[in-house]
Tab-separated table of C-alpha atoms (C1' of nucleotides) in Angstrom:
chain	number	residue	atom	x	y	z
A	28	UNK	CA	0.000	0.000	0.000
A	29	UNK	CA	1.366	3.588	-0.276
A	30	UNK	CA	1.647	5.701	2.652
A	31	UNK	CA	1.547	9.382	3.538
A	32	UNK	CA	1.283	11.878	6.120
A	33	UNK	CA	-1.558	14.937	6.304
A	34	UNK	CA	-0.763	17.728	8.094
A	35	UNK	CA	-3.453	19.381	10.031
A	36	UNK	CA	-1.569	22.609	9.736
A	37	UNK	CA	-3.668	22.717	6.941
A	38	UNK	CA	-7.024	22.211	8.315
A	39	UNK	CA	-8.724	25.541	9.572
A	40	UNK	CA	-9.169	24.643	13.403
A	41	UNK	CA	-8.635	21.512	15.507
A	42	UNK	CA	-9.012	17.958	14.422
A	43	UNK	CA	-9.934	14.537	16.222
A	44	UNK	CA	-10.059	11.471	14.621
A	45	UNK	CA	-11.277	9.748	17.342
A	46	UNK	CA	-14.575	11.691	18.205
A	47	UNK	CA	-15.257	12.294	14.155
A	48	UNK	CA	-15.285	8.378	13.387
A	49	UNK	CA	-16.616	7.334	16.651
A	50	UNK	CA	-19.489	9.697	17.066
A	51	UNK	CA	-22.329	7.720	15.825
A	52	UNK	CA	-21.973	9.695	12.432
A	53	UNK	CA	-20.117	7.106	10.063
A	54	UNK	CA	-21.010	3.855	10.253
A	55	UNK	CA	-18.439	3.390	7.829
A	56	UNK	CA	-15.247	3.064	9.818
A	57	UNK	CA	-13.860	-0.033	11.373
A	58	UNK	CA	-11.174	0.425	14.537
A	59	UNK	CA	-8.089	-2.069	13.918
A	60	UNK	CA	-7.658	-2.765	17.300
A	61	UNK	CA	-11.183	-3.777	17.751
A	62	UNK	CA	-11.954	-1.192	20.302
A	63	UNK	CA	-14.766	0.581	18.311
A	64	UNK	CA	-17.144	2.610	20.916
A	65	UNK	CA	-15.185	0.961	24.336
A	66	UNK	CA	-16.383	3.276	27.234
A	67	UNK	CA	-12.828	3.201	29.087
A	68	UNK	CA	-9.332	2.629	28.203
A	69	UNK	CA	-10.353	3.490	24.358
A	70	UNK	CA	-8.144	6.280	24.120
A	71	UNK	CA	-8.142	6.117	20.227
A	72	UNK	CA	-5.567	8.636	19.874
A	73	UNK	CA	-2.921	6.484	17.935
A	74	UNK	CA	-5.522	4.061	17.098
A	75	UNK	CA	-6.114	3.087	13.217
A	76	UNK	CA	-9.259	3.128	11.230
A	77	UNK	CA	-10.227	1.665	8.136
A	78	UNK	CA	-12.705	1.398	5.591
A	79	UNK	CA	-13.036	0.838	1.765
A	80	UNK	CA	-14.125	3.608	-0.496
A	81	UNK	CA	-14.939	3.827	-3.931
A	82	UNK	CA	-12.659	5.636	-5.687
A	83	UNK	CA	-14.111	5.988	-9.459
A	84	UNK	CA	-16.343	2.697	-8.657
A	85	UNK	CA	-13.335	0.811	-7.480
A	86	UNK	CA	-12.869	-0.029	-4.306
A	87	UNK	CA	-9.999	1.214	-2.026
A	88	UNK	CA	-8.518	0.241	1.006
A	89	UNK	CA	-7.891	3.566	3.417
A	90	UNK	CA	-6.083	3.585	6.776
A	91	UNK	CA	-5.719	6.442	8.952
A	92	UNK	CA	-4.167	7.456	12.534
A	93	UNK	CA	-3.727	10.642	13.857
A	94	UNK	CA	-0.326	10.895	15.748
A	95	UNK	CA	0.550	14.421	17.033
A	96	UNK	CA	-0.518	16.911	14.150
A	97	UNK	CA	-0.777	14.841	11.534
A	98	UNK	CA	-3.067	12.193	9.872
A	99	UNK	CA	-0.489	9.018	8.797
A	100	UNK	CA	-2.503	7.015	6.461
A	101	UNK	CA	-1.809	3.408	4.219
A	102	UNK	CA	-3.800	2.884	1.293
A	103	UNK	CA	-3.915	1.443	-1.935
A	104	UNK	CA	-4.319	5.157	-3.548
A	105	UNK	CA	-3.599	8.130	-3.057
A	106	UNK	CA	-5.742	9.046	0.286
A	107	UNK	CA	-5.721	12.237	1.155
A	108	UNK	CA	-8.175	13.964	-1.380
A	109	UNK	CA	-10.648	10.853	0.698
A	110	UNK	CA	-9.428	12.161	3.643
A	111	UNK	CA	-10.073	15.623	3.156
A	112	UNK	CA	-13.749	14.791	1.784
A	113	UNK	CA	-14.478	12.339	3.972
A	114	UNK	CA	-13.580	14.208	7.066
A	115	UNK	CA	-14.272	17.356	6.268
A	116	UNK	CA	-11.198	18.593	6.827
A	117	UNK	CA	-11.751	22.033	5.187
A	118	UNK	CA	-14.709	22.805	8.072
A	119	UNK	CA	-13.469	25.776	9.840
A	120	UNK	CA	-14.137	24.733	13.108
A	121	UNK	CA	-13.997	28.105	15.228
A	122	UNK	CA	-16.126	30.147	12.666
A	123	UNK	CA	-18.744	27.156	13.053
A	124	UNK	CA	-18.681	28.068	16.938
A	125	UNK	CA	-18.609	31.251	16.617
A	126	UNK	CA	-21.809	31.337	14.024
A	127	UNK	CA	-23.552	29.439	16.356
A	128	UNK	CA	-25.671	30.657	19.622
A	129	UNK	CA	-23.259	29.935	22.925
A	130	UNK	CA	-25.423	28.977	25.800
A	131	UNK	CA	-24.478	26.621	28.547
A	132	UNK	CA	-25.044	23.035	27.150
A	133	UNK	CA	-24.153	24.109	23.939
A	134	UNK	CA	-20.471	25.146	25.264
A	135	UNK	CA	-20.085	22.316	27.091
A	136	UNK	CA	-20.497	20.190	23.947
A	137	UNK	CA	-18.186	21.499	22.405
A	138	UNK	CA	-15.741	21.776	25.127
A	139	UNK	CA	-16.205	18.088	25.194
A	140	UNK	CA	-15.099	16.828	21.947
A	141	UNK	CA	-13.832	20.063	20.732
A	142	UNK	CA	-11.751	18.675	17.214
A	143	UNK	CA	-14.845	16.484	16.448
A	144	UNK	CA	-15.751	17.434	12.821
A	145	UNK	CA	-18.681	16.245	10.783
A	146	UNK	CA	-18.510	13.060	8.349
A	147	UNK	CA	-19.562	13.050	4.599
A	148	UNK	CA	-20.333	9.820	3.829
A	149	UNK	CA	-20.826	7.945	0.438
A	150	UNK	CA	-25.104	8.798	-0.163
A	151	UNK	CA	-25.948	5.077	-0.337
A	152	UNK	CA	-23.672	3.185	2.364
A	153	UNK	CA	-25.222	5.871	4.311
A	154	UNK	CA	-28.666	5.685	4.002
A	155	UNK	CA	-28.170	1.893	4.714
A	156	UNK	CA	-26.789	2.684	7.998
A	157	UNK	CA	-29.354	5.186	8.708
A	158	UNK	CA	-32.710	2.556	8.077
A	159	UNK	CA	-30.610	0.298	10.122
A	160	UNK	CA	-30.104	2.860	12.888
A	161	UNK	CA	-34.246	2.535	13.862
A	162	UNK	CA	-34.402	1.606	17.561
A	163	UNK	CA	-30.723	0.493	17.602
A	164	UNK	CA	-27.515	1.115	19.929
A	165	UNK	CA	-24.667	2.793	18.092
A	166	UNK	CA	-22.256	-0.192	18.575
A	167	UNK	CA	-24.790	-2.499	16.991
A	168	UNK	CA	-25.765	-0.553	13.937
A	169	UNK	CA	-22.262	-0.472	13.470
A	170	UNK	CA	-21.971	-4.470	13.855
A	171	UNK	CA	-24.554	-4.335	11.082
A	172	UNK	CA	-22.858	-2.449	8.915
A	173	UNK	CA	-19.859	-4.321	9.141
A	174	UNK	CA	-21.882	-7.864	8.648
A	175	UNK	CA	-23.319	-6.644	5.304
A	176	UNK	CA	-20.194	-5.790	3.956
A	177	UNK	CA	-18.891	-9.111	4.920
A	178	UNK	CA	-21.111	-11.284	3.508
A	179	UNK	CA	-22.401	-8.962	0.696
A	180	UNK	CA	-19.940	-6.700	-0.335
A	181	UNK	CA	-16.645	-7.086	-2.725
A	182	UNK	CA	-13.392	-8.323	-1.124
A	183	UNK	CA	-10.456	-6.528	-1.740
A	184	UNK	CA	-7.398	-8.166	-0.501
A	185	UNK	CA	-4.611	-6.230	0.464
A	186	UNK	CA	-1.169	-7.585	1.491
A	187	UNK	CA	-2.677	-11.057	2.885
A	188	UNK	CA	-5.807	-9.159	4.503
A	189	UNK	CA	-9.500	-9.292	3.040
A	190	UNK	CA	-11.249	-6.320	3.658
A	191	UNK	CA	-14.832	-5.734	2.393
A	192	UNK	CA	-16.287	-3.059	0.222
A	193	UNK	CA	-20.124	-1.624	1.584
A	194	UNK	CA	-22.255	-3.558	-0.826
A	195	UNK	CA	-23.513	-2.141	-3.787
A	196	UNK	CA	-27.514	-1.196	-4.701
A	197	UNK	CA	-27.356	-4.285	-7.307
A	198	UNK	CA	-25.705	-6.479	-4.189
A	199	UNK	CA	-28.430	-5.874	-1.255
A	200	UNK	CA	-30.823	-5.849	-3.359
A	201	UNK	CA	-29.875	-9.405	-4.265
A	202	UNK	CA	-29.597	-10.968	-1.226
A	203	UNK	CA	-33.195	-12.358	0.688
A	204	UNK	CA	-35.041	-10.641	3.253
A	205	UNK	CA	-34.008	-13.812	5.203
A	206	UNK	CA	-30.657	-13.164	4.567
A	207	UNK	CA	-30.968	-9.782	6.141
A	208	UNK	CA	-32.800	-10.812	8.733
A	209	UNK	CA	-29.822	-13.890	9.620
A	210	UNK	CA	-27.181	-10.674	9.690
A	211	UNK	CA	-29.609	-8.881	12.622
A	212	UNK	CA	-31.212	-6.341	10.625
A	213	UNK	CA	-34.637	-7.374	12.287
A	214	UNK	CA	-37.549	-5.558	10.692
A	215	UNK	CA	-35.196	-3.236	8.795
A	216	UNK	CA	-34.539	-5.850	6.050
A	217	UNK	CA	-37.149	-6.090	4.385
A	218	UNK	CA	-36.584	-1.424	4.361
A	219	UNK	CA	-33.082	-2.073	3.045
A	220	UNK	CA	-34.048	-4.461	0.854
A	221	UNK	CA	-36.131	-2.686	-1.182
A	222	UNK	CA	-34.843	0.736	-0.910
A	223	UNK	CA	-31.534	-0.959	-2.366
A	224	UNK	CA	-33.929	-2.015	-5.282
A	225	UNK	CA	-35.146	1.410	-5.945
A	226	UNK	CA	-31.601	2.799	-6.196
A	227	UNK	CA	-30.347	-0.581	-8.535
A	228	UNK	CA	-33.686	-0.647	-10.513
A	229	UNK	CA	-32.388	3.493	-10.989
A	230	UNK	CA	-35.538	4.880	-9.631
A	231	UNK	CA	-34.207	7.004	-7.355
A	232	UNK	CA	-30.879	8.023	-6.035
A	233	UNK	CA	-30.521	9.525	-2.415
A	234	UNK	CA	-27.760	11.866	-4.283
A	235	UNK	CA	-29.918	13.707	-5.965
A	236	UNK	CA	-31.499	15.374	-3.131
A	237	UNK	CA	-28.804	17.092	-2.809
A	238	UNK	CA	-29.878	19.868	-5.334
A	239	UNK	CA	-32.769	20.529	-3.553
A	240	UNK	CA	-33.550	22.843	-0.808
A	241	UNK	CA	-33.595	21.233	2.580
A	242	UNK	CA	-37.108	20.762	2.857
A	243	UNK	CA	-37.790	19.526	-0.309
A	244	UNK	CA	-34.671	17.328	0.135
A	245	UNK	CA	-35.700	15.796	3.149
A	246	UNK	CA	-39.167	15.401	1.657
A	247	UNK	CA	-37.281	13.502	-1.424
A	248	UNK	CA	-34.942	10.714	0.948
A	249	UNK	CA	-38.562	9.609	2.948
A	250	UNK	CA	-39.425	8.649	-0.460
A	251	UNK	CA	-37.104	5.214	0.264
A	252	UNK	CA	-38.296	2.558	2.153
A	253	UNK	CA	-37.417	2.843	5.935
A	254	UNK	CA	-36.489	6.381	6.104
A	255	UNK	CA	-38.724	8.663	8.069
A	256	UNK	CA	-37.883	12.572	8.654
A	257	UNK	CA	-35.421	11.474	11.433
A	258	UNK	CA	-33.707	9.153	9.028
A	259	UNK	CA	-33.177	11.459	6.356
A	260	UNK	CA	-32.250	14.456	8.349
A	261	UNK	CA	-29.085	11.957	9.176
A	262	UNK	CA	-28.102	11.271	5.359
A	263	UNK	CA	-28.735	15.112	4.478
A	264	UNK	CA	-26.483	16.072	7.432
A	265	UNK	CA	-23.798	13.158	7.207
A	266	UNK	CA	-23.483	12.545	3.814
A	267	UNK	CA	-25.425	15.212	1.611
A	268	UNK	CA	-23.378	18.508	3.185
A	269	UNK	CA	-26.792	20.091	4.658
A	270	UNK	CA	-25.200	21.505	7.565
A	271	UNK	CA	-28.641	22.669	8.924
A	272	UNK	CA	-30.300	20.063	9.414
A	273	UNK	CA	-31.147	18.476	12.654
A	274	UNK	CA	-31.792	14.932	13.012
A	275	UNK	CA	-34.878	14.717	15.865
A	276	UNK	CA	-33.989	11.525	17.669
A	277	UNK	CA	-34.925	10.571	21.356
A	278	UNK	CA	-31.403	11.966	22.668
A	279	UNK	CA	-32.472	15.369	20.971
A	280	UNK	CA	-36.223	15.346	22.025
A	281	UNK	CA	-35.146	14.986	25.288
A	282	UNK	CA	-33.040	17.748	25.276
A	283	UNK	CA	-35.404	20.189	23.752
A	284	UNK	CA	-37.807	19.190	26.745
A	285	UNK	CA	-35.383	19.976	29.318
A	286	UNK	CA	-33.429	22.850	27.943
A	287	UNK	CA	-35.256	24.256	24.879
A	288	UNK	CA	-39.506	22.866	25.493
A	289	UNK	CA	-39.991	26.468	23.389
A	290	UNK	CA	-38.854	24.203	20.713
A	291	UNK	CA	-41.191	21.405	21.040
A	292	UNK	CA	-43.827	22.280	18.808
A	293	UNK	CA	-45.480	18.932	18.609
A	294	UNK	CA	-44.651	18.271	14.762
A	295	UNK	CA	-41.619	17.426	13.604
A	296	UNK	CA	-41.307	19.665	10.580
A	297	UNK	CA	-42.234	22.745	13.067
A	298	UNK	CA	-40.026	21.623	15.744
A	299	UNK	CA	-37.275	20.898	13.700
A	300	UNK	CA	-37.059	24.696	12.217
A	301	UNK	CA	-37.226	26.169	15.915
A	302	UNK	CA	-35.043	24.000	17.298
A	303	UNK	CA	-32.540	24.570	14.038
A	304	UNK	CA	-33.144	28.601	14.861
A	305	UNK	CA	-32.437	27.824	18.528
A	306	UNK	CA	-28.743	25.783	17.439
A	307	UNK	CA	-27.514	28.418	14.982
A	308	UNK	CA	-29.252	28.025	11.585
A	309	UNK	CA	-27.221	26.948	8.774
A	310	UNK	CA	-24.937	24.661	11.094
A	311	UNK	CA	-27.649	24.023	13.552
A	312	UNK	CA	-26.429	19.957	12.134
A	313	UNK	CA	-22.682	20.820	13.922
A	314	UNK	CA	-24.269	21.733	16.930
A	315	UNK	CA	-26.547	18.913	16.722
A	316	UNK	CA	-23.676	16.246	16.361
A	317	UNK	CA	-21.715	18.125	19.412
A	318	UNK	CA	-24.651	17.784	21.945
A	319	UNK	CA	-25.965	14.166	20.670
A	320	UNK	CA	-22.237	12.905	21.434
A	321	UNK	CA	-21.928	14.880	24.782
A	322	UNK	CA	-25.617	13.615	26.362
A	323	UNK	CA	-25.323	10.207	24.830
B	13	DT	C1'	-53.932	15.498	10.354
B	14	DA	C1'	-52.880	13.672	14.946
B	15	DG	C1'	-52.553	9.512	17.849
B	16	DA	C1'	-51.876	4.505	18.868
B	17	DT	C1'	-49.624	0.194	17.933
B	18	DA	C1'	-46.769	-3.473	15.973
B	19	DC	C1'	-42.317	-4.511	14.708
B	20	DC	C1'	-36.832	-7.883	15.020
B	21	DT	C1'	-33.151	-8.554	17.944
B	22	DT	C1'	-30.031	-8.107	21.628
B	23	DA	C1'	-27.552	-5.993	25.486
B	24	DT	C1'	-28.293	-4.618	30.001
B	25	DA	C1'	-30.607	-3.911	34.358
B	26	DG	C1'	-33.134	-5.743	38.034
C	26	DA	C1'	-30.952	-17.858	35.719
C	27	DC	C1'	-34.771	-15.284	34.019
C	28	DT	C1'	-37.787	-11.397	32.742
C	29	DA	C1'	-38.462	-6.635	31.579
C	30	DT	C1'	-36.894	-2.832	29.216
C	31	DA	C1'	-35.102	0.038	25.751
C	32	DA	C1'	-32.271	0.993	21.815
C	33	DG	C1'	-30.160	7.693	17.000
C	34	DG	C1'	-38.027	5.152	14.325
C	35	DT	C1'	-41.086	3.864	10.572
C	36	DA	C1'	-45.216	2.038	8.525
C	37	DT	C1'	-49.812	1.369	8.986
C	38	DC	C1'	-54.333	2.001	10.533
DNA sequence: TAGATACCTTATAG
DNA sequence: ACTATAAGGTATC
């Protein structure tokens, strides 16, 4: 594989691999060391991750650290224009915080996992996660994740390692609802099932919402089987670039009742644009992501 | 349009 | 050991 280093000298504000790819963001990301989501003595800081993108369809095989101030990485391309997409590593951090309101749990989110920037994942590998990610720990929609890629995806060995690609559209859609069901996905997959068929059968793709506005956009994705305004607030804010939205999940809810209950406007569509006013507008999603990992 | 209920599976609490 | 509960909700009625 060839190897680099990244300096973050060149990224706007801090940087932490650990809280980006751990978040409950990316569902993409594997930990080497097997210590994915481990409450203590998970210091990641040295830690690799890995996953296989598509570069130009093909699959590639990315690893990345972070040691000091700089992002080592081993891959069978050339990584860093992944890197810098899939990490958003151009997101200027301390304009973000300073465009957003500063009250008192929205400072001590950030003071928490200050460094932690949003993900933009691949439009279909996320939406996957995201149908899977209905009533579901963090840890275990990741274990999903990783057992469709196993048994569905493309292997791509690398130096006497088999790594798997997330499967394609054409692949899911393949496989049985049974089959689905044997990897855990429970009542989701008979969702990802057939929203994989929509995308393979080419009608619809959850990229093309992004050239809509938000609404409309989010309107679009709960077009696919599975995906609910929740759902598709996720893929527009982890994958599609729309910094504003705000995913309403139970972690959020509850922290509109206790801090914001102005906010709770008994809809979702109404809720969501106060509580989006009430976390800063057009990267309401950033301070989202900060509070969801700090109360979780 | 708003409200109630079923839904897979598993980790964790009691 | 064994049961109840809840987990980044959605579809259906």
């Amino acid at each position: 594989m060839e190897r680099g280093a990244l300096s973050l000298a060149e990224v706007p504000g801090p940087f932490d691999l650990q809280s980006t790819v751990e978040s409950g963001q990316s569902y993409l990301w594997d930990r080497a060391d097997g210590r994915m989501y481990e409450e203590s003595g998970a210091y990641g800081g040295d830690a690799w991750y890995e996953t296989v993108a598509r570069v130009d369809g093909d699959p590639a095989v990315v690893r990345v650290r972070q040691v000091e101030d700089r992002l080592e990485w081993e891959s069978t391309v050339d990584a860093v224009p992944v890197l810098r997409e899939r990490l958003r590593l151009g997101d200027d951090l301390p304009a973000i915080r300073a465009a957003v309101p500063d009250d008192e749990v929205i400072e001590a989110a950030f003071d928490a996992y200050w460094g932690m920037h949003l993900v933009r994942d691949p439009p279909f590998p996320s939406l996957v996660s995201f149908i899977c990610s209905a009533q579901m720990r963090v840890a275990r929609i990741h274990g999903m994740q990783r057992a469709l890629e196993r048994e569905l995806g493309t292997p791509v060995t690398v130096d006497g390692r088999t790594y798997h690609a997330f499967p394609t559209p054409d692949q899911l859609a393949g496989a049985t609802e049974a089959e689905l069901r044997n990897l855990g996905l429970g009542y989701r997959a008979p969702y990802v099932r057939e929203s994989a068929r929509i995308v393979a059968d080419g009608e619809a793709d959850p990229a093309d919402a992004a050239a809509l506005p938000y609404e409309d956009a989010r309107g679009a994705l709960t077009d696919f089987v599975g995906v609910g305004e929740k759902v598709a607030d996720c893929v527009l804010l982890f994958s599609l670039g729309f910094l504003e939205a705000v995913p309403l999940d139970t972690w959020i809810r509850t922290t509109i009742g206790e801090y914001y209950p102005d906010c709770d406007r008994g809809n979702y569509a109404e809720t969501s644009r106060a509580i989006r006013a009430a976390f800063g507008g057009e990267y309401a999603g950033y301070t989202q992501t900060y509070v969801f990992h700090y109360l979780r």
